[in-house]
């Protein structure tokens, strides 16, 4: 496969930009990157003409709950949404069918917006994994563990047994990385957090968790242990380089040094945190300290979107406003977090996250013909502040074209949409009773 006539943002260490560039792909691997002189070197078995578009590595959604898309636009302005609305809805409605349908719909949205890898925490994660496998996207999928019965477990902490079985079945897949996902420190006691950690150690898989997101979480750990949530997790020995922490809104300087020392991955979810009035995470400090920080959408009931393009614009605007400094987070740094940063957070940067020889062919091409994409003076700024999901023209994952000319190639979006709409009336009836 030859991709030509594109402006390549390699996102390598030198942040090379190659105008009128060419990418050569053999099967699932990038084998050459350079200018249009490469066209004389390789035979043109299959050519993609980028039409002067912008080519970047596939974007990484470092934290989400994909099946939750079926609940999108419910209770957007309700206080205490998590306990008052979301947990009851999930208890009454979430089953295998809902998770499968929601996963396919959400994955469709991600692919059409240039997300090629996502990290998910939810229930019936084998259904999420199966949907991801069928649709060709790369995924890290973690079974949720809670201290009360969940949709896929009739007993508290049943996610541990479910999760271990799930991990053992998917452990050797080349596109799906299974994980264990304790929901949060305040919904897991220390004994079960250690059990989850031991499972991650046993199978050498990620462990994912919401950390330092809530005001009451901070207050609880201050009162009970005179520690921060991060300090508490470190004190019980569950933090290491396979740990992915979502949110990290309420953290201290000492917490950031713990995160750096333990090489923890971070998902910065600025859209969901802003909408939920949770606060602004110190992402500027995290980035400047060289922490493994990527971008996530959180669940589509929290942030209402599954695309990282929306998050990029919010990162720039929110942090400039919050710190009253428009020079913070140049667009190049934000694109880095959306690609290489997410790959580092998931410990996948040896495979994905940059356009380099030997890396997996996970690639996105933005068209620049639409009215909102011109003029182009700075490629990074165009992506962060001008582009939207509708500008994604081509998406390649593991060397396979999954989106071509803004259309899904491997599945029928109309059929997926009909299945998702079929859930609507029942969800609405239940929601009206809450």
Short mmCIF file of C-alpha atoms in Angstrom, two decimals:
data_model
loop_
_atom_site.label_atom_id
_atom_site.label_comp_id
_atom_site.label_asym_id
_atom_site.label_seq_id
_atom_site.Cartn_x
_atom_site.Cartn_y
_atom_site.Cartn_z
CA UNK A 1 0.00 0.00 0.00
CA UNK A 2 1.31 3.43 -0.95
CA UNK A 3 -0.08 6.64 0.52
CA UNK A 4 1.00 9.72 -1.42
CA UNK A 5 0.31 13.44 -1.72
CA UNK A 6 -0.06 13.97 2.02
CA UNK A 7 1.52 16.23 4.61
CA UNK A 8 2.85 13.86 7.26
CA UNK A 9 3.03 14.77 10.94
CA UNK A 10 5.25 11.89 11.99
CA UNK A 11 5.02 12.57 15.75
CA UNK A 12 8.45 10.96 16.10
CA UNK A 13 10.99 12.34 18.57
CA UNK A 14 12.03 15.11 16.19
CA UNK A 15 8.39 15.89 15.30
CA UNK A 16 9.30 15.79 11.63
CA UNK A 17 6.81 17.22 9.17
CA UNK A 18 7.08 15.87 5.63
CA UNK A 19 5.26 17.94 3.02
CA UNK A 20 4.05 16.11 -0.08
CA UNK A 21 5.04 12.95 1.75
CA UNK A 22 4.73 9.25 1.08
CA UNK A 23 4.11 6.31 3.42
CA UNK A 24 4.79 2.75 2.33
CA UNK A 25 2.93 -0.08 4.08
CA UNK A 26 3.58 -3.79 3.75
CA UNK A 27 0.82 -5.86 5.31
CA UNK A 28 0.43 -4.30 8.78
CA UNK A 29 3.79 -2.50 9.08
CA UNK A 30 5.13 0.88 7.95
CA UNK A 31 8.23 0.04 5.90
CA UNK A 32 9.20 3.48 4.57
CA UNK A 33 8.39 7.15 5.14
CA UNK A 34 9.68 10.08 3.12
CA UNK A 35 9.07 12.51 0.28
CA UNK A 36 7.62 11.72 -3.13
CA UNK A 37 10.93 10.34 -4.39
CA UNK A 38 9.85 7.09 -2.74
CA UNK A 39 7.33 6.66 -5.55
CA UNK A 40 10.20 5.73 -7.85
CA UNK A 41 11.35 3.02 -5.46
CA UNK A 42 8.18 1.01 -4.88
CA UNK A 43 5.61 -0.65 -7.10
CA UNK A 44 2.12 0.76 -6.86
CA UNK A 45 0.01 -2.25 -5.89
CA UNK A 46 -2.53 -0.11 -4.07
CA UNK A 47 -2.33 3.69 -3.97
CA UNK A 48 -4.19 6.08 -1.70
CA UNK A 49 -4.05 9.66 -2.91
CA UNK A 50 -4.23 11.91 0.12
CA UNK A 51 -5.08 14.97 -2.02
CA UNK A 52 -2.90 17.31 0.00
CA UNK A 53 -4.47 16.21 3.26
CA UNK A 54 -2.85 15.85 6.68
CA UNK A 55 -1.65 12.40 7.75
CA UNK A 56 -1.10 11.58 11.43
CA UNK A 57 -0.75 8.43 13.55
CA UNK A 58 -4.04 6.94 14.65
CA UNK A 59 -5.49 8.70 17.66
CA UNK A 60 -5.80 6.93 21.02
CA UNK A 61 -8.84 7.25 23.28
CA UNK A 62 -7.09 6.40 26.54
CA UNK A 63 -10.21 6.08 28.71
CA UNK A 64 -13.84 5.47 27.91
CA UNK A 65 -16.90 3.31 28.55
CA UNK A 66 -17.98 2.67 24.97
CA UNK A 67 -21.29 0.79 25.48
CA UNK A 68 -22.55 3.71 27.57
CA UNK A 69 -23.27 5.48 24.26
CA UNK A 70 -26.79 4.01 24.42
CA UNK A 71 -27.49 6.37 27.37
CA UNK A 72 -26.10 9.50 25.70
CA UNK A 73 -28.12 12.72 26.30
CA UNK A 74 -29.79 11.33 29.44
CA UNK A 75 -29.45 13.31 32.68
CA UNK A 76 -26.88 15.71 31.26
CA UNK A 77 -27.64 18.40 33.83
CA UNK A 78 -28.59 16.25 36.84
CA UNK A 79 -26.51 16.65 40.03
CA UNK A 80 -24.88 13.47 41.38
CA UNK A 81 -25.51 11.81 38.00
CA UNK A 82 -23.33 8.77 38.74
CA UNK A 83 -25.22 7.48 41.79
CA UNK A 84 -28.63 8.94 41.03
CA UNK A 85 -28.90 8.00 37.36
CA UNK A 86 -26.07 5.96 35.87
CA UNK A 87 -25.69 3.14 38.41
CA UNK A 88 -29.50 2.54 38.55
CA UNK A 89 -29.78 2.57 34.75
CA UNK A 90 -26.96 0.08 34.45
CA UNK A 91 -28.42 -2.17 37.15
CA UNK A 92 -31.79 -2.34 35.40
CA UNK A 93 -30.81 -2.35 31.74
CA UNK A 94 -27.26 -3.46 31.00
CA UNK A 95 -26.98 -6.95 29.54
CA UNK A 96 -24.92 -8.67 26.85
CA UNK A 97 -27.13 -7.45 24.01
CA UNK A 98 -26.94 -3.82 25.11
CA UNK A 99 -23.17 -3.98 25.55
CA UNK A 100 -22.69 -5.58 22.12
CA UNK A 101 -24.90 -3.07 20.32
CA UNK A 102 -23.46 -0.10 22.20
CA UNK A 103 -19.92 -1.27 21.53
CA UNK A 104 -20.49 -1.54 17.79
CA UNK A 105 -22.13 1.86 17.62
CA UNK A 106 -19.44 3.52 19.73
CA UNK A 107 -16.61 1.87 17.81
CA UNK A 108 -18.19 3.13 14.59
CA UNK A 109 -18.11 6.66 15.97
CA UNK A 110 -14.49 6.31 17.01
CA UNK A 111 -13.32 4.91 13.69
CA UNK A 112 -15.12 7.62 11.72
CA UNK A 113 -13.33 10.22 13.86
CA UNK A 114 -9.84 8.75 13.53
CA UNK A 115 -9.52 6.78 16.78
CA UNK A 116 -7.60 3.59 16.05
CA UNK A 117 -7.00 2.42 19.64
CA UNK A 118 -9.22 2.75 22.71
CA UNK A 119 -9.09 1.75 26.38
CA UNK A 120 -12.43 0.66 27.80
CA UNK A 121 -13.83 -0.10 31.26
CA UNK A 122 -17.29 -1.60 31.46
CA UNK A 123 -19.29 -4.81 32.00
CA UNK A 124 -19.45 -7.91 29.81
CA UNK A 125 -16.09 -6.84 28.44
CA UNK A 126 -15.87 -9.97 26.32
CA UNK A 127 -18.67 -8.44 24.22
CA UNK A 128 -16.66 -5.20 23.87
CA UNK A 129 -13.61 -7.23 22.88
CA UNK A 130 -15.57 -9.26 20.33
CA UNK A 131 -17.06 -6.13 18.75
CA UNK A 132 -13.63 -4.51 18.54
CA UNK A 133 -12.16 -7.64 16.99
CA UNK A 134 -14.90 -7.89 14.38
CA UNK A 135 -14.62 -4.21 13.45
CA UNK A 136 -10.82 -4.20 13.25
CA UNK A 137 -9.96 -1.59 15.88
CA UNK A 138 -7.18 -1.96 18.43
CA UNK A 139 -8.40 -2.06 22.05
CA UNK A 140 -7.41 -2.39 25.70
CA UNK A 141 -10.51 -3.71 27.46
CA UNK A 142 -10.87 -3.98 31.23
CA UNK A 143 -13.57 -5.76 33.23
CA UNK A 144 -15.01 -3.47 35.93
CA UNK A 145 -14.75 -4.51 39.59
CA UNK A 146 -17.14 -3.04 42.19
CA UNK A 147 -17.99 -3.58 45.86
CA UNK A 148 -21.64 -4.17 44.99
CA UNK A 149 -23.44 -6.44 42.50
CA UNK A 150 -22.96 -5.37 38.89
CA UNK A 151 -24.84 -6.11 35.65
CA UNK A 152 -22.61 -9.12 34.96
CA UNK A 153 -22.17 -10.31 38.56
CA UNK A 154 -24.73 -11.08 41.23
CA UNK A 155 -22.19 -10.65 44.02
CA UNK A 156 -19.85 -7.84 45.10
CA UNK A 157 -16.41 -8.04 43.50
CA UNK A 158 -17.64 -10.65 41.02
CA UNK A 159 -15.72 -8.73 38.36
CA UNK A 160 -12.51 -10.27 39.67
CA UNK A 161 -13.50 -13.81 38.74
CA UNK A 162 -15.20 -12.67 35.53
CA UNK A 163 -12.18 -10.56 34.68
CA UNK A 164 -9.64 -13.31 35.22
CA UNK A 165 -11.60 -15.68 33.00
CA UNK A 166 -11.92 -12.97 30.36
CA UNK A 167 -8.20 -12.18 30.50
CA UNK A 168 -7.19 -15.81 30.12
CA UNK A 169 -9.34 -16.16 26.99
CA UNK A 170 -8.04 -13.02 25.24
CA UNK A 171 -4.49 -12.89 26.55
CA UNK A 172 -2.75 -13.85 23.31
CA UNK A 173 -4.81 -11.85 20.82
CA UNK A 174 -2.81 -9.55 18.55
CA UNK A 175 -5.33 -6.67 18.56
CA UNK A 176 -7.15 -6.99 21.89
CA UNK A 177 -5.36 -6.49 25.20
CA UNK A 178 -7.49 -7.66 28.15
CA UNK A 179 -7.18 -5.86 31.47
CA UNK A 180 -8.66 -5.69 34.97
CA UNK A 181 -10.41 -2.49 36.00
CA UNK A 182 -11.34 -1.77 39.62
CA UNK A 183 -13.84 1.06 39.28
CA UNK A 184 -12.27 3.43 41.82
CA UNK A 185 -10.59 3.43 45.24
CA UNK A 186 -13.87 4.37 46.90
CA UNK A 187 -15.72 1.40 45.31
CA UNK A 188 -13.05 -1.19 46.18
CA UNK A 189 -11.45 -2.02 49.53
CA UNK A 190 -7.70 -2.51 49.82
CA UNK A 191 -7.90 -6.32 49.90
CA UNK A 192 -9.74 -6.50 46.58
CA UNK A 193 -7.56 -3.80 45.03
CA UNK A 194 -4.58 -6.00 45.84
CA UNK A 195 -6.37 -8.99 44.32
CA UNK A 196 -6.93 -7.03 41.11
CA UNK A 197 -3.27 -6.00 41.13
CA UNK A 198 -2.23 -9.64 41.57
CA UNK A 199 -4.35 -10.65 38.55
CA UNK A 200 -2.65 -7.96 36.45
CA UNK A 201 0.74 -9.20 37.66
CA UNK A 202 -0.11 -12.85 37.03
CA UNK A 203 -1.14 -12.30 33.41
CA UNK A 204 1.08 -9.28 32.69
CA UNK A 205 -1.87 -7.11 31.66
CA UNK A 206 -2.93 -3.52 32.43
CA UNK A 207 -4.89 -2.44 35.48
CA UNK A 208 -7.15 0.59 34.97
CA UNK A 209 -8.99 2.75 37.48
CA UNK A 210 -10.70 6.10 38.03
CA UNK A 211 -8.43 7.94 40.47
CA UNK A 212 -8.71 11.30 42.25
CA UNK A 213 -11.76 12.31 40.23
CA UNK A 214 -14.31 13.19 42.92
CA UNK A 215 -14.37 15.80 45.67
CA UNK A 216 -15.83 13.27 48.12
CA UNK A 217 -13.11 10.79 47.17
CA UNK A 218 -10.45 13.31 48.19
CA UNK A 219 -12.28 14.12 51.44
CA UNK A 220 -12.77 10.44 52.33
CA UNK A 221 -9.11 9.51 52.00
CA UNK A 222 -8.03 12.63 53.86
CA UNK A 223 -10.34 11.77 56.75
CA UNK A 224 -9.76 8.00 56.87
CA UNK A 225 -6.03 7.80 56.09
CA UNK A 226 -4.71 11.38 56.04
CA UNK A 227 -3.62 10.59 52.49
CA UNK A 228 -4.54 11.54 48.96
CA UNK A 229 -6.13 8.81 46.79
CA UNK A 230 -2.84 8.48 44.90
CA UNK A 231 -0.86 8.28 48.14
CA UNK A 232 -3.23 5.63 49.49
CA UNK A 233 -2.94 3.46 46.36
CA UNK A 234 0.82 3.75 46.53
CA UNK A 235 0.82 2.81 50.23
CA UNK A 236 -0.92 -0.51 49.51
CA UNK A 237 1.46 -1.30 46.66
CA UNK A 238 -0.82 -1.38 43.60
CA UNK A 239 0.84 1.29 41.47
CA UNK A 240 3.33 0.40 38.75
CA UNK A 241 4.05 0.93 35.07
CA UNK A 242 1.06 -1.16 33.91
CA UNK A 243 -1.38 1.02 35.90
CA UNK A 244 -3.57 3.44 33.92
CA UNK A 245 -5.17 6.21 35.99
CA UNK A 246 -8.16 8.06 34.57
CA UNK A 247 -8.84 11.68 35.55
CA UNK A 248 -6.35 12.57 38.33
CA UNK A 249 -8.09 15.90 38.88
CA UNK A 250 -7.34 16.25 42.59
CA UNK A 251 -3.62 15.60 42.93
CA UNK A 252 -0.72 17.25 44.75
CA UNK A 253 2.87 17.81 43.69
CA UNK A 254 3.83 14.79 45.79
CA UNK A 255 1.24 12.74 43.90
CA UNK A 256 2.78 13.77 40.58
CA UNK A 257 6.19 12.58 41.74
CA UNK A 258 4.68 9.23 42.80
CA UNK A 259 3.08 8.97 39.36
CA UNK A 260 6.40 9.71 37.69
CA UNK A 261 8.36 7.28 39.89
CA UNK A 262 5.85 4.47 39.29
CA UNK A 263 5.62 5.29 35.56
CA UNK A 264 1.84 5.35 35.68
CA UNK A 265 -0.17 6.03 32.53
CA UNK A 266 -2.60 8.96 32.63
CA UNK A 267 -5.81 9.60 30.72
CA UNK A 268 -6.65 13.31 30.76
CA UNK A 269 -10.42 13.62 30.21
CA UNK A 270 -10.88 17.35 29.94
CA UNK A 271 -14.30 17.29 28.26
CA UNK A 272 -16.01 15.03 30.77
CA UNK A 273 -14.33 16.72 33.73
CA UNK A 274 -15.44 20.15 32.51
CA UNK A 275 -19.02 19.10 31.86
CA UNK A 276 -19.18 17.29 35.19
CA UNK A 277 -17.69 20.31 37.01
CA UNK A 278 -15.07 18.01 38.53
CA UNK A 279 -12.21 20.48 38.17
CA UNK A 280 -9.16 20.92 35.96
CA UNK A 281 -6.39 18.37 36.22
CA UNK A 282 -2.83 19.77 36.29
CA UNK A 283 -2.16 18.45 32.79
CA UNK A 284 0.36 21.21 32.04
CA UNK A 285 2.54 20.05 34.93
CA UNK A 286 2.03 16.43 33.95
CA UNK A 287 3.18 17.08 30.40
CA UNK A 288 6.12 19.23 31.45
CA UNK A 289 7.26 16.54 33.89
CA UNK A 290 7.37 14.02 31.05
CA UNK A 291 4.59 11.86 32.48
CA UNK A 292 2.81 9.31 30.28
CA UNK A 293 -0.25 11.45 29.54
CA UNK A 294 -2.80 10.78 26.83
CA UNK A 295 -6.32 11.99 26.12
CA UNK A 296 -9.61 10.25 26.82
CA UNK A 297 -13.28 11.02 26.32
CA UNK A 298 -14.58 9.17 29.38
CA UNK A 299 -17.98 7.59 28.82
CA UNK A 300 -20.28 9.11 26.19
CA UNK A 301 -22.84 9.79 28.92
CA UNK A 302 -20.19 11.90 30.68
CA UNK A 303 -18.60 13.78 27.78
CA UNK A 304 -21.18 13.06 25.06
CA UNK A 305 -18.57 12.21 22.45
CA UNK A 306 -16.11 9.44 21.67
CA UNK A 307 -13.83 11.45 19.40
CA UNK A 308 -10.44 12.77 20.43
CA UNK A 309 -10.58 15.70 18.01
CA UNK A 310 -13.09 17.42 20.30
CA UNK A 311 -10.83 16.76 23.28
CA UNK A 312 -7.82 18.36 21.55
CA UNK A 313 -9.57 21.70 21.15
CA UNK A 314 -10.83 21.60 24.72
CA UNK A 315 -7.36 20.84 26.12
CA UNK A 316 -5.99 23.99 24.54
CA UNK A 317 -8.87 26.26 25.46
CA UNK A 318 -9.57 25.02 28.99
CA UNK A 319 -5.95 25.10 30.15
CA UNK A 320 -5.22 28.47 28.57
CA UNK A 321 -8.29 29.91 30.29
CA UNK A 322 -7.75 28.20 33.64
CA UNK A 323 -4.13 29.36 33.81
CA UNK A 324 -4.80 32.69 32.07
CA UNK A 325 -1.92 32.02 29.67
CA UNK A 326 -2.61 31.62 25.96
CA UNK A 327 0.92 30.30 25.32
CA UNK A 328 0.28 27.05 27.22
CA UNK A 329 -0.11 23.81 25.31
CA UNK A 330 0.96 24.70 21.78
CA UNK A 331 -1.06 22.68 19.28
CA UNK A 332 1.91 20.40 18.55
CA UNK A 333 1.92 19.22 22.18
CA UNK A 334 -1.82 18.52 22.10
CA UNK A 335 -1.55 16.42 18.93
CA UNK A 336 1.29 14.57 20.63
CA UNK A 337 -0.94 13.71 23.61
CA UNK A 338 -3.68 12.53 21.25
CA UNK A 339 -1.33 10.12 19.49
CA UNK A 340 2.06 9.29 20.99
CA UNK A 341 0.95 10.26 24.49
CA UNK A 342 -1.97 7.87 24.48
CA UNK A 343 0.27 5.12 23.15
CA UNK A 344 2.76 5.74 25.98
CA UNK A 345 -0.02 5.76 28.58
CA UNK A 346 -1.06 2.29 27.39
CA UNK A 347 2.54 1.06 27.04
CA UNK A 348 1.98 0.61 23.31
CA UNK A 349 4.41 3.24 22.02
CA UNK A 350 6.74 0.51 20.76
CA UNK A 351 3.97 -0.45 18.32
CA UNK A 352 1.86 2.64 17.60
CA UNK A 353 1.70 6.39 18.14
CA UNK A 354 4.07 7.66 15.44
CA UNK A 355 4.67 7.34 11.71
CA UNK A 356 7.98 5.49 11.72
CA UNK A 357 9.52 2.51 9.99
CA UNK A 358 8.69 -0.65 11.91
CA UNK A 359 5.59 0.72 13.62
CA UNK A 360 2.12 -0.69 13.04
CA UNK A 361 0.21 0.92 10.18
CA UNK A 362 -2.39 2.78 12.28
CA UNK A 363 -2.94 5.93 10.24
CA UNK A 364 -5.47 8.75 9.83
CA UNK A 365 -5.81 11.17 6.91
CA UNK A 366 -7.69 14.44 7.32
CA UNK A 367 -8.98 16.03 4.15
CA UNK A 368 -8.29 19.75 3.79
CA UNK A 369 -10.87 20.55 1.10
CA UNK A 370 -13.75 21.37 3.45
CA UNK A 371 -14.42 25.02 4.13
CA UNK A 372 -13.43 24.80 7.80
CA UNK A 373 -9.98 23.40 6.96
CA UNK A 374 -8.62 26.32 4.95
CA UNK A 375 -6.34 28.16 4.89
CA UNK A 376 -3.56 25.96 6.29
CA UNK A 377 -0.58 27.80 7.80
CA UNK A 378 0.08 25.45 10.69
CA UNK A 379 -0.90 21.78 10.35
CA UNK A 380 -1.07 21.21 14.09
CA UNK A 381 -3.28 24.25 14.71
CA UNK A 382 -5.64 23.20 11.94
CA UNK A 383 -6.12 19.80 13.59
CA UNK A 384 -6.59 21.18 17.09
CA UNK A 385 -8.67 24.28 16.45
CA UNK A 386 -10.28 23.91 13.00
CA UNK A 387 -10.91 20.23 12.35
CA UNK A 388 -13.84 18.11 13.42
CA UNK A 389 -14.70 14.43 13.07
CA UNK A 390 -16.30 15.09 9.70
CA UNK A 391 -12.90 15.94 8.23
CA UNK A 392 -11.53 12.42 8.75
CA UNK A 393 -11.33 10.90 5.28
CA UNK A 394 -9.28 7.71 5.68
CA UNK A 395 -8.56 5.45 8.65
CA UNK A 396 -6.17 2.50 8.54
CA UNK A 397 -5.73 0.10 11.46
CA UNK A 398 -3.11 -2.63 11.41
CA UNK A 399 -2.70 -2.07 7.68
CA UNK A 400 -6.40 -2.48 6.89
CA UNK A 401 -8.47 0.40 5.47
CA UNK A 402 -11.48 0.69 7.78
CA UNK A 403 -12.69 4.14 6.70
CA UNK A 404 -12.45 5.27 3.08
CA UNK A 405 -13.84 8.58 1.84
CA UNK A 406 -15.54 9.05 5.21
CA UNK A 407 -17.40 5.72 4.99
CA UNK A 408 -16.98 2.59 7.12
CA UNK A 409 -15.73 -0.25 4.97
CA UNK A 410 -16.06 -3.29 7.22
CA UNK A 411 -19.56 -2.88 8.61
CA UNK A 412 -22.93 -1.36 7.76
CA UNK A 413 -23.52 1.68 9.95
CA UNK A 414 -27.22 1.75 9.07
CA UNK A 415 -27.74 -1.72 10.53
CA UNK A 416 -25.82 -0.79 13.68
CA UNK A 417 -27.85 2.40 13.99
CA UNK A 418 -31.13 0.47 13.73
CA UNK A 419 -30.03 -1.92 16.48
CA UNK A 420 -29.09 0.96 18.74
CA UNK A 421 -32.39 2.76 18.08
CA UNK A 422 -34.19 -0.45 18.99
CA UNK A 423 -33.05 0.03 22.59
CA UNK A 424 -34.34 3.59 22.79
CA UNK A 425 -37.94 3.18 23.96
CA UNK A 426 -37.15 0.79 26.81
CA UNK A 427 -34.27 2.97 28.04
CA UNK A 428 -36.50 6.04 27.92
CA UNK A 429 -39.26 4.36 29.95
CA UNK A 430 -36.84 3.26 32.67
CA UNK A 431 -35.10 6.65 32.78
CA UNK A 432 -38.40 8.47 33.24
CA UNK A 433 -39.00 6.53 36.47
CA UNK A 434 -35.71 7.62 38.06
#
